[in-house]
N, C-alpha and C. Protein backbone atom coordinates (compact mmCIF):
# COMPACT_ATOMS: atom_id res chain seq x y z
N MET A 1 148.91 199.17 278.46
CA MET A 1 148.28 197.20 277.45
C MET A 1 147.12 196.97 278.81
N LEU A 2 145.89 196.31 278.19
CA LEU A 2 144.80 196.05 279.15
C LEU A 2 145.45 195.11 278.91
N ASP A 3 145.02 193.99 280.14
CA ASP A 3 145.51 192.51 280.24
C ASP A 3 144.39 191.85 280.80
N PHE A 4 143.22 191.45 279.77
CA PHE A 4 141.76 190.50 279.55
C PHE A 4 141.78 189.52 280.48
N ALA A 5 143.25 188.70 280.61
CA ALA A 5 143.45 187.83 281.55
C ALA A 5 142.70 186.92 282.81
N SER A 6 142.19 187.83 283.65
CA SER A 6 142.15 187.65 284.82
C SER A 6 140.70 187.89 285.44
N MET A 7 139.90 188.39 284.19
CA MET A 7 138.48 189.01 283.89
C MET A 7 137.57 187.88 284.06
N SER A 8 137.52 186.78 284.00
CA SER A 8 136.62 185.53 284.24
C SER A 8 136.33 185.11 284.91
N SER A 9 134.95 184.00 285.43
CA SER A 9 134.52 183.97 286.18
C SER A 9 134.21 181.88 285.59
N GLN A 10 134.20 181.38 286.66
CA GLN A 10 133.62 179.71 285.69
C GLN A 10 132.66 179.68 285.70
N ALA A 11 131.26 180.52 285.74
CA ALA A 11 129.91 181.72 284.87
C ALA A 11 130.39 182.02 283.89
N ASP A 12 131.34 182.85 283.32
CA ASP A 12 131.59 183.51 282.38
C ASP A 12 131.95 182.24 281.36
N ASP A 13 132.70 181.46 282.02
CA ASP A 13 133.42 180.70 281.27
C ASP A 13 132.94 179.38 279.99
N GLU A 14 131.96 178.74 281.43
CA GLU A 14 130.99 178.10 280.50
C GLU A 14 129.80 178.86 280.16
N ARG A 15 129.61 180.10 279.77
CA ARG A 15 128.68 181.50 279.16
C ARG A 15 129.74 181.49 277.32
N PHE A 16 131.16 181.94 277.07
CA PHE A 16 131.59 182.04 275.98
C PHE A 16 131.84 180.46 275.85
N MET A 17 131.94 179.34 276.36
CA MET A 17 132.20 178.16 275.64
C MET A 17 130.65 177.20 275.21
N ARG A 18 129.02 177.96 275.46
CA ARG A 18 127.73 177.59 274.84
C ARG A 18 128.03 178.00 273.86
N ASP A 19 128.52 179.63 273.26
CA ASP A 19 128.78 180.18 272.21
C ASP A 19 130.09 179.23 271.23
N ALA A 20 131.41 178.86 271.86
CA ALA A 20 131.34 177.93 270.81
C ALA A 20 130.84 176.28 270.94
N LEU A 21 130.46 176.05 270.91
CA LEU A 21 129.41 174.88 271.17
C LEU A 21 128.29 174.96 269.71
N ARG A 22 127.94 176.23 269.82
CA ARG A 22 127.17 176.67 268.87
C ARG A 22 127.96 176.83 267.81
N GLN A 23 128.85 177.62 267.53
CA GLN A 23 130.54 177.61 266.61
C GLN A 23 130.50 176.57 265.81
N ALA A 24 130.43 175.73 267.06
CA ALA A 24 131.46 173.56 266.65
C ALA A 24 129.99 173.60 266.11
N ARG A 25 128.53 173.70 266.46
CA ARG A 25 126.73 172.53 265.70
C ARG A 25 126.93 173.42 264.32
N ALA A 26 127.13 174.62 264.23
CA ALA A 26 127.00 174.26 262.77
C ALA A 26 128.27 173.88 261.64
N ALA A 27 129.95 174.20 262.04
CA ALA A 27 130.39 173.92 261.49
C ALA A 27 129.93 172.24 261.74
N GLY A 28 129.49 171.23 262.32
CA GLY A 28 129.06 170.40 262.35
C GLY A 28 127.77 169.52 260.77
N ARG A 29 127.00 171.33 261.09
CA ARG A 29 125.92 170.98 259.50
C ARG A 29 126.31 171.46 257.79
N ARG A 30 127.61 171.72 258.40
CA ARG A 30 128.43 172.09 257.42
C ARG A 30 129.32 171.07 256.38
N GLY A 31 129.04 169.94 257.73
CA GLY A 31 129.99 168.97 256.89
C GLY A 31 131.39 169.30 257.71
N GLU A 32 132.05 169.64 257.95
CA GLU A 32 133.42 169.65 258.90
C GLU A 32 133.13 169.16 260.35
N VAL A 33 134.45 168.80 260.93
CA VAL A 33 134.35 168.54 262.02
C VAL A 33 134.45 169.28 263.15
N PRO A 34 133.16 169.17 263.90
CA PRO A 34 132.47 170.00 265.04
C PRO A 34 133.13 170.79 266.11
N VAL A 35 134.28 171.56 265.60
CA VAL A 35 134.93 172.17 266.84
C VAL A 35 134.97 173.62 266.50
N GLY A 36 133.90 174.22 267.01
CA GLY A 36 134.00 175.69 267.14
C GLY A 36 134.62 176.71 268.42
N ALA A 37 135.53 178.20 268.12
CA ALA A 37 135.94 179.05 268.85
C ALA A 37 135.29 180.84 268.74
N VAL A 38 135.21 180.74 270.46
CA VAL A 38 135.61 182.39 270.32
C VAL A 38 136.61 182.84 270.78
N VAL A 39 136.45 184.72 270.51
CA VAL A 39 137.81 185.31 271.28
C VAL A 39 137.24 185.92 272.08
N VAL A 40 137.51 186.33 273.44
CA VAL A 40 137.11 187.88 273.68
C VAL A 40 137.78 188.68 274.75
N ALA A 41 137.42 189.84 274.71
CA ALA A 41 138.28 191.04 275.09
C ALA A 41 137.31 192.01 275.72
N GLY A 42 138.02 191.85 276.91
CA GLY A 42 137.34 192.92 277.57
C GLY A 42 135.56 192.51 277.67
N GLY A 43 135.28 191.30 277.94
CA GLY A 43 134.14 191.06 278.26
C GLY A 43 133.01 190.43 276.95
N ARG A 44 134.33 190.81 275.86
CA ARG A 44 132.78 190.57 274.66
C ARG A 44 133.79 189.23 273.85
N ILE A 45 132.33 189.44 273.12
CA ILE A 45 132.98 188.11 271.64
C ILE A 45 133.97 188.85 270.81
N VAL A 46 134.68 189.03 270.69
CA VAL A 46 135.02 189.53 269.53
C VAL A 46 135.40 188.65 267.82
N GLY A 47 135.65 187.37 268.20
CA GLY A 47 135.57 187.06 267.00
C GLY A 47 135.21 185.48 267.01
N ARG A 48 134.21 184.96 265.76
CA ARG A 48 134.08 183.55 266.32
C ARG A 48 133.92 182.54 265.32
N GLY A 49 134.75 180.95 265.50
CA GLY A 49 134.61 180.79 264.08
C GLY A 49 134.46 178.79 264.53
N GLY A 50 134.31 178.89 263.67
CA GLY A 50 133.43 177.36 263.66
C GLY A 50 134.95 176.49 262.57
N ASN A 51 135.24 175.24 262.34
CA ASN A 51 135.69 174.67 261.59
C ASN A 51 135.35 174.57 260.22
N ARG A 52 136.67 174.72 259.77
CA ARG A 52 135.99 175.01 258.08
C ARG A 52 137.14 174.99 256.78
N PRO A 53 137.99 173.76 257.32
CA PRO A 53 139.18 173.18 256.01
C PRO A 53 138.81 173.60 254.82
N ILE A 54 137.30 172.23 255.06
CA ILE A 54 136.79 171.35 254.02
C ILE A 54 136.25 172.66 252.96
N ALA A 55 135.34 173.26 253.63
CA ALA A 55 134.52 174.11 252.04
C ALA A 55 135.72 175.35 251.91
N SER A 56 136.51 175.88 252.58
CA SER A 56 137.88 176.84 252.38
C SER A 56 138.55 176.42 251.48
N SER A 57 138.74 174.75 251.21
CA SER A 57 140.22 173.95 251.18
C SER A 57 141.23 174.21 251.71
N ASP A 58 141.26 174.61 253.52
CA ASP A 58 142.66 175.42 254.04
C ASP A 58 142.79 174.38 254.91
N PRO A 59 144.14 173.91 254.84
CA PRO A 59 143.92 173.24 256.00
C PRO A 59 144.51 173.93 256.96
N THR A 60 144.73 175.11 257.23
CA THR A 60 145.15 176.62 258.19
C THR A 60 143.28 176.70 258.50
N ALA A 61 142.03 176.35 258.66
CA ALA A 61 140.91 176.09 258.17
C ALA A 61 140.57 175.69 259.89
N HIS A 62 141.83 175.91 260.50
CA HIS A 62 140.38 175.28 262.37
C HIS A 62 139.48 175.99 262.50
N ALA A 63 138.88 175.93 263.59
CA ALA A 63 138.36 176.91 264.02
C ALA A 63 138.58 178.38 264.92
N GLU A 64 140.43 177.93 265.79
CA GLU A 64 141.18 178.37 266.23
C GLU A 64 141.59 179.92 265.59
N ILE A 65 141.93 179.21 264.37
CA ILE A 65 142.27 180.62 263.74
C ILE A 65 142.14 181.74 262.61
N VAL A 66 140.59 180.14 262.59
CA VAL A 66 138.92 181.44 261.58
C VAL A 66 139.12 181.97 263.54
N ALA A 67 138.84 182.25 264.43
CA ALA A 67 138.19 182.87 264.89
C ALA A 67 139.13 183.83 265.67
N LEU A 68 140.50 183.53 265.82
CA LEU A 68 141.48 184.82 266.16
C LEU A 68 141.68 185.30 264.87
N ARG A 69 141.27 185.27 263.70
CA ARG A 69 141.66 186.14 262.40
C ARG A 69 140.57 187.22 262.29
N ARG A 70 138.89 186.47 262.47
CA ARG A 70 138.01 187.69 262.81
C ARG A 70 138.39 188.93 264.09
N ALA A 71 139.00 188.26 265.13
CA ALA A 71 139.11 188.59 265.88
C ALA A 71 140.41 190.17 265.78
N ALA A 72 141.00 189.44 264.76
CA ALA A 72 142.54 190.76 265.07
C ALA A 72 141.94 191.79 264.11
N ARG A 73 141.13 190.97 262.85
CA ARG A 73 140.74 192.42 261.94
C ARG A 73 139.68 193.34 262.51
N ARG A 74 138.80 192.70 264.07
CA ARG A 74 137.95 193.41 264.51
C ARG A 74 138.89 194.54 264.94
N LEU A 75 139.98 194.23 265.69
CA LEU A 75 140.76 195.17 266.26
C LEU A 75 141.42 195.43 265.61
N ALA A 76 141.39 195.65 264.69
CA ALA A 76 142.58 196.01 263.69
C ALA A 76 144.43 195.87 264.49
N ASN A 77 144.74 194.71 264.71
CA ASN A 77 145.65 194.30 265.45
C ASN A 77 145.84 192.41 265.13
N TYR A 78 146.99 192.38 264.73
CA TYR A 78 147.23 190.94 264.63
C TYR A 78 147.72 190.49 266.54
N ARG A 79 148.35 191.49 267.24
CA ARG A 79 148.34 190.99 268.49
C ARG A 79 146.67 191.01 269.70
N LEU A 80 146.84 189.92 270.39
CA LEU A 80 145.36 189.98 271.03
C LEU A 80 145.87 190.14 272.63
N PRO A 81 146.61 190.91 273.60
CA PRO A 81 147.08 190.61 274.45
C PRO A 81 146.26 190.19 275.43
N GLY A 82 146.37 189.56 276.06
CA GLY A 82 144.90 189.12 277.07
C GLY A 82 143.72 188.63 276.57
N ALA A 83 143.25 188.40 275.72
CA ALA A 83 142.06 188.08 275.41
C ALA A 83 142.73 186.96 276.05
N THR A 84 140.68 185.85 275.89
CA THR A 84 140.73 184.37 276.11
C THR A 84 140.78 183.80 274.21
N LEU A 85 141.41 182.61 274.74
CA LEU A 85 140.01 181.76 273.35
C LEU A 85 139.44 180.59 273.69
N TYR A 86 138.16 180.62 273.96
CA TYR A 86 137.81 179.76 274.34
C TYR A 86 136.97 178.55 272.59
N VAL A 87 137.78 177.21 272.77
CA VAL A 87 137.37 176.39 271.98
C VAL A 87 137.58 175.09 272.11
N THR A 88 136.11 173.99 271.88
CA THR A 88 135.84 172.64 271.97
C THR A 88 136.18 171.94 272.31
N LEU A 89 137.71 171.77 271.72
CA LEU A 89 138.51 171.10 271.63
C LEU A 89 139.69 171.70 271.65
N GLU A 90 140.60 170.81 272.34
CA GLU A 90 142.28 170.84 273.24
C GLU A 90 142.78 171.06 271.80
N PRO A 91 143.14 172.21 271.56
CA PRO A 91 144.28 172.67 270.08
C PRO A 91 145.26 172.07 269.50
N CYS A 92 145.52 171.92 268.95
CA CYS A 92 146.70 171.47 268.08
C CYS A 92 147.85 172.81 268.22
N LEU A 93 148.40 171.48 267.49
CA LEU A 93 150.16 172.07 267.76
C LEU A 93 149.59 173.75 266.77
N MET A 94 150.03 173.48 265.77
CA MET A 94 149.26 175.08 264.48
C MET A 94 148.50 176.19 265.66
N CYS A 95 147.38 175.80 265.37
CA CYS A 95 147.12 176.88 266.92
C CYS A 95 147.12 177.20 268.01
N LEU A 96 147.79 176.33 268.05
CA LEU A 96 148.80 176.61 269.85
C LEU A 96 150.20 178.21 269.41
N GLY A 97 150.19 177.78 268.63
CA GLY A 97 151.06 178.25 267.51
C GLY A 97 151.01 179.92 267.32
N ALA A 98 149.62 179.38 267.17
CA ALA A 98 148.66 181.33 266.25
C ALA A 98 148.51 181.74 267.36
N MET A 99 147.76 181.35 268.31
CA MET A 99 147.57 181.81 270.11
C MET A 99 149.05 182.46 269.85
N VAL A 100 150.19 181.84 270.75
CA VAL A 100 151.69 182.63 271.20
C VAL A 100 151.65 183.41 270.07
N HIS A 101 151.36 183.65 269.11
CA HIS A 101 151.79 185.03 268.16
C HIS A 101 151.02 185.72 268.48
N ALA A 102 149.96 185.44 268.74
CA ALA A 102 148.57 186.62 268.70
C ALA A 102 148.29 187.48 269.99
N ARG A 103 149.33 186.33 271.22
CA ARG A 103 149.65 187.43 272.51
C ARG A 103 148.46 186.61 272.99
N ILE A 104 147.33 186.01 273.02
CA ILE A 104 146.67 185.31 273.73
C ILE A 104 147.57 184.69 275.36
N GLY A 105 146.29 185.31 276.38
CA GLY A 105 146.72 185.49 277.69
C GLY A 105 146.33 184.68 278.17
N ARG A 106 145.04 183.50 277.00
CA ARG A 106 144.45 182.78 278.11
C ARG A 106 143.60 181.60 277.22
N LEU A 107 143.71 180.89 277.21
CA LEU A 107 143.05 179.48 276.39
C LEU A 107 141.61 178.81 277.39
N VAL A 108 140.85 178.15 276.97
CA VAL A 108 140.02 177.67 277.98
C VAL A 108 139.39 176.33 276.70
N PHE A 109 139.46 175.03 277.22
CA PHE A 109 138.95 173.94 275.87
C PHE A 109 138.09 173.53 276.62
N GLY A 110 137.15 172.70 275.38
CA GLY A 110 136.86 171.48 276.21
C GLY A 110 137.04 170.51 276.22
N ALA A 111 137.02 169.70 275.58
CA ALA A 111 136.78 167.94 275.16
C ALA A 111 138.76 168.53 275.13
N PRO A 112 139.23 167.03 275.61
CA PRO A 112 140.62 167.47 276.10
C PRO A 112 140.56 166.27 273.89
N ASP A 113 141.47 166.05 273.67
CA ASP A 113 142.82 165.88 272.54
C ASP A 113 143.79 164.41 273.04
N PRO A 114 143.55 163.54 273.22
CA PRO A 114 145.12 163.18 273.51
C PRO A 114 145.54 162.86 272.45
N LYS A 115 145.26 162.47 271.39
CA LYS A 115 145.68 162.40 269.78
C LYS A 115 146.93 163.46 269.68
N VAL A 116 146.49 164.56 269.56
CA VAL A 116 147.41 166.31 268.82
C VAL A 116 147.51 166.90 269.72
N GLY A 117 146.20 166.67 271.22
CA GLY A 117 146.31 168.04 271.64
C GLY A 117 148.07 168.79 271.85
N ALA A 118 147.70 169.71 272.15
CA ALA A 118 149.04 170.45 272.62
C ALA A 118 149.03 171.58 273.61
N THR A 119 148.08 171.06 274.87
CA THR A 119 148.30 172.48 275.33
C THR A 119 149.37 171.68 276.84
N ARG A 120 150.12 170.46 276.39
CA ARG A 120 151.00 170.30 277.79
C ARG A 120 152.24 170.88 276.98
N ILE A 121 152.52 171.65 275.90
CA ILE A 121 153.59 172.16 275.50
C ILE A 121 153.46 173.48 276.74
N VAL A 122 152.40 174.08 276.31
CA VAL A 122 152.79 175.52 277.14
C VAL A 122 152.50 175.17 278.98
N LYS A 123 152.81 174.31 279.10
CA LYS A 123 152.23 173.56 280.37
C LYS A 123 153.43 173.66 281.67
N ARG A 124 154.76 172.88 280.28
CA ARG A 124 156.24 172.59 280.48
C ARG A 124 156.77 173.66 281.94
N PRO A 125 157.95 173.19 281.78
CA PRO A 125 158.62 174.17 282.62
C PRO A 125 159.41 174.93 281.46
N GLY A 126 160.00 175.98 281.55
CA GLY A 126 160.24 176.23 280.12
C GLY A 126 159.61 176.50 278.91
N ALA A 127 158.71 175.59 278.58
CA ALA A 127 157.26 176.03 277.84
C ALA A 127 158.65 175.47 276.33
N ALA A 128 159.48 174.80 275.78
CA ALA A 128 160.06 174.69 274.74
C ALA A 128 160.47 176.13 273.90
N GLY A 129 160.91 176.76 275.21
CA GLY A 129 161.30 178.29 274.21
C GLY A 129 160.66 179.34 274.06
N LEU A 130 159.21 178.85 274.41
CA LEU A 130 158.53 179.71 273.82
C LEU A 130 158.05 181.16 274.95
N ASN A 131 158.34 182.56 273.88
CA ASN A 131 157.80 183.64 274.82
C ASN A 131 157.52 184.23 274.44
N HIS A 132 155.75 183.80 275.08
CA HIS A 132 154.73 184.39 275.59
C HIS A 132 154.18 183.10 276.64
N ARG A 133 153.97 183.02 277.56
CA ARG A 133 152.91 181.93 278.28
C ARG A 133 151.76 182.29 278.13
N ILE A 134 150.93 181.60 278.23
CA ILE A 134 149.69 181.38 277.97
C ILE A 134 148.90 180.08 279.36
N ALA A 135 147.61 181.32 280.16
CA ALA A 135 147.11 180.40 281.06
C ALA A 135 146.28 179.45 280.84
N VAL A 136 146.03 178.29 280.70
CA VAL A 136 145.75 177.61 280.29
C VAL A 136 144.26 176.83 281.30
N ARG A 137 143.25 176.36 280.75
CA ARG A 137 141.83 176.17 281.42
C ARG A 137 141.02 175.20 280.34
N GLY A 138 141.37 173.83 280.79
CA GLY A 138 140.27 172.53 280.24
C GLY A 138 139.60 171.84 280.74
N GLY A 139 138.80 170.95 279.80
CA GLY A 139 137.42 170.50 280.85
C GLY A 139 136.01 171.41 281.00
N VAL A 140 136.24 172.33 280.11
CA VAL A 140 134.70 173.19 280.61
C VAL A 140 134.24 173.21 279.53
N LEU A 141 132.66 171.97 280.07
CA LEU A 141 132.09 172.14 279.03
C LEU A 141 132.48 170.67 278.49
N GLY A 142 133.38 170.33 278.88
CA GLY A 142 133.99 169.09 278.14
C GLY A 142 133.24 167.68 278.03
N PRO A 143 132.20 167.01 278.82
CA PRO A 143 131.35 165.91 278.65
C PRO A 143 130.73 166.28 276.98
N GLU A 144 130.08 167.71 277.40
CA GLU A 144 128.76 168.45 275.98
C GLU A 144 129.74 168.61 274.42
N SER A 145 131.32 168.95 274.89
CA SER A 145 131.92 169.29 273.85
C SER A 145 132.01 167.81 272.46
N ALA A 146 132.99 166.72 274.12
CA ALA A 146 133.22 165.26 273.98
C ALA A 146 131.53 164.35 272.33
N ARG A 147 131.25 164.74 273.41
CA ARG A 147 129.46 164.85 272.90
C ARG A 147 129.52 164.29 271.15
N LEU A 148 129.33 165.91 271.35
CA LEU A 148 129.19 165.88 269.94
C LEU A 148 130.64 165.74 268.79
N LEU A 149 131.83 165.53 269.58
CA LEU A 149 132.76 165.26 268.66
C LEU A 149 132.14 163.79 268.40
N ARG A 150 132.10 162.54 269.11
CA ARG A 150 131.88 161.35 269.23
C ARG A 150 130.46 161.38 268.32
N ALA A 151 129.82 161.88 267.71
CA ALA A 151 128.17 161.45 266.81
C ALA A 151 128.30 161.68 266.13
N PHE A 152 129.04 163.02 265.38
CA PHE A 152 129.48 163.29 264.04
C PHE A 152 130.33 162.17 263.47
N PHE A 153 131.68 161.49 264.51
CA PHE A 153 132.11 160.69 264.09
C PHE A 153 131.37 158.91 264.02
N ARG A 154 130.01 159.64 264.67
CA ARG A 154 129.39 157.80 264.25
C ARG A 154 128.81 158.23 263.17
N ALA A 155 128.47 158.76 262.84
CA ALA A 155 127.78 159.14 261.75
C ALA A 155 128.06 159.11 260.61
N ARG A 156 129.32 159.72 260.47
CA ARG A 156 129.98 159.53 259.30
C ARG A 156 130.17 158.14 259.42
N ARG A 157 130.65 157.65 260.66
CA ARG A 157 131.35 156.27 260.45
C ARG A 157 130.20 154.78 259.16
N SER A 158 128.75 155.35 260.18
CA SER A 158 127.15 154.66 259.66
C SER A 158 127.55 154.99 258.07
N LYS A 159 128.15 156.16 257.20
CA LYS A 159 127.11 156.06 255.71
C LYS A 159 127.89 155.02 255.36
């Protein structure tokens, strides 16, 4: 089994996060909360997604879930061992659970989510009984991700 988790650099993290930001901007243009995600395996993007719970009438259609589904279909495997998921906002508990089930090796996120961000769960010793560990790196292009979210909600409140 290949382990892709250790095959990235800071430059790679920023490059892939920029792609996730493109997905987030597209979600925002559709009226969705602007969160974007990409799944990378072997140095290439194998799944992309932007938030779409409103358009799809699906509360599970977060950017991370959309990207994981597309990556799994593309690789014809529900397990994505060692892949890296890049997402513009710290994932919620549902998305984190999906990453554990998919066996994602590494998570890289942009802006922290102090309300529902769940990465502290995987960082804790014992990790709440999880049977899979995910390496986590936060803050990659975080200010840019946060600005995008703030602008979206500011515009929404002004309507």
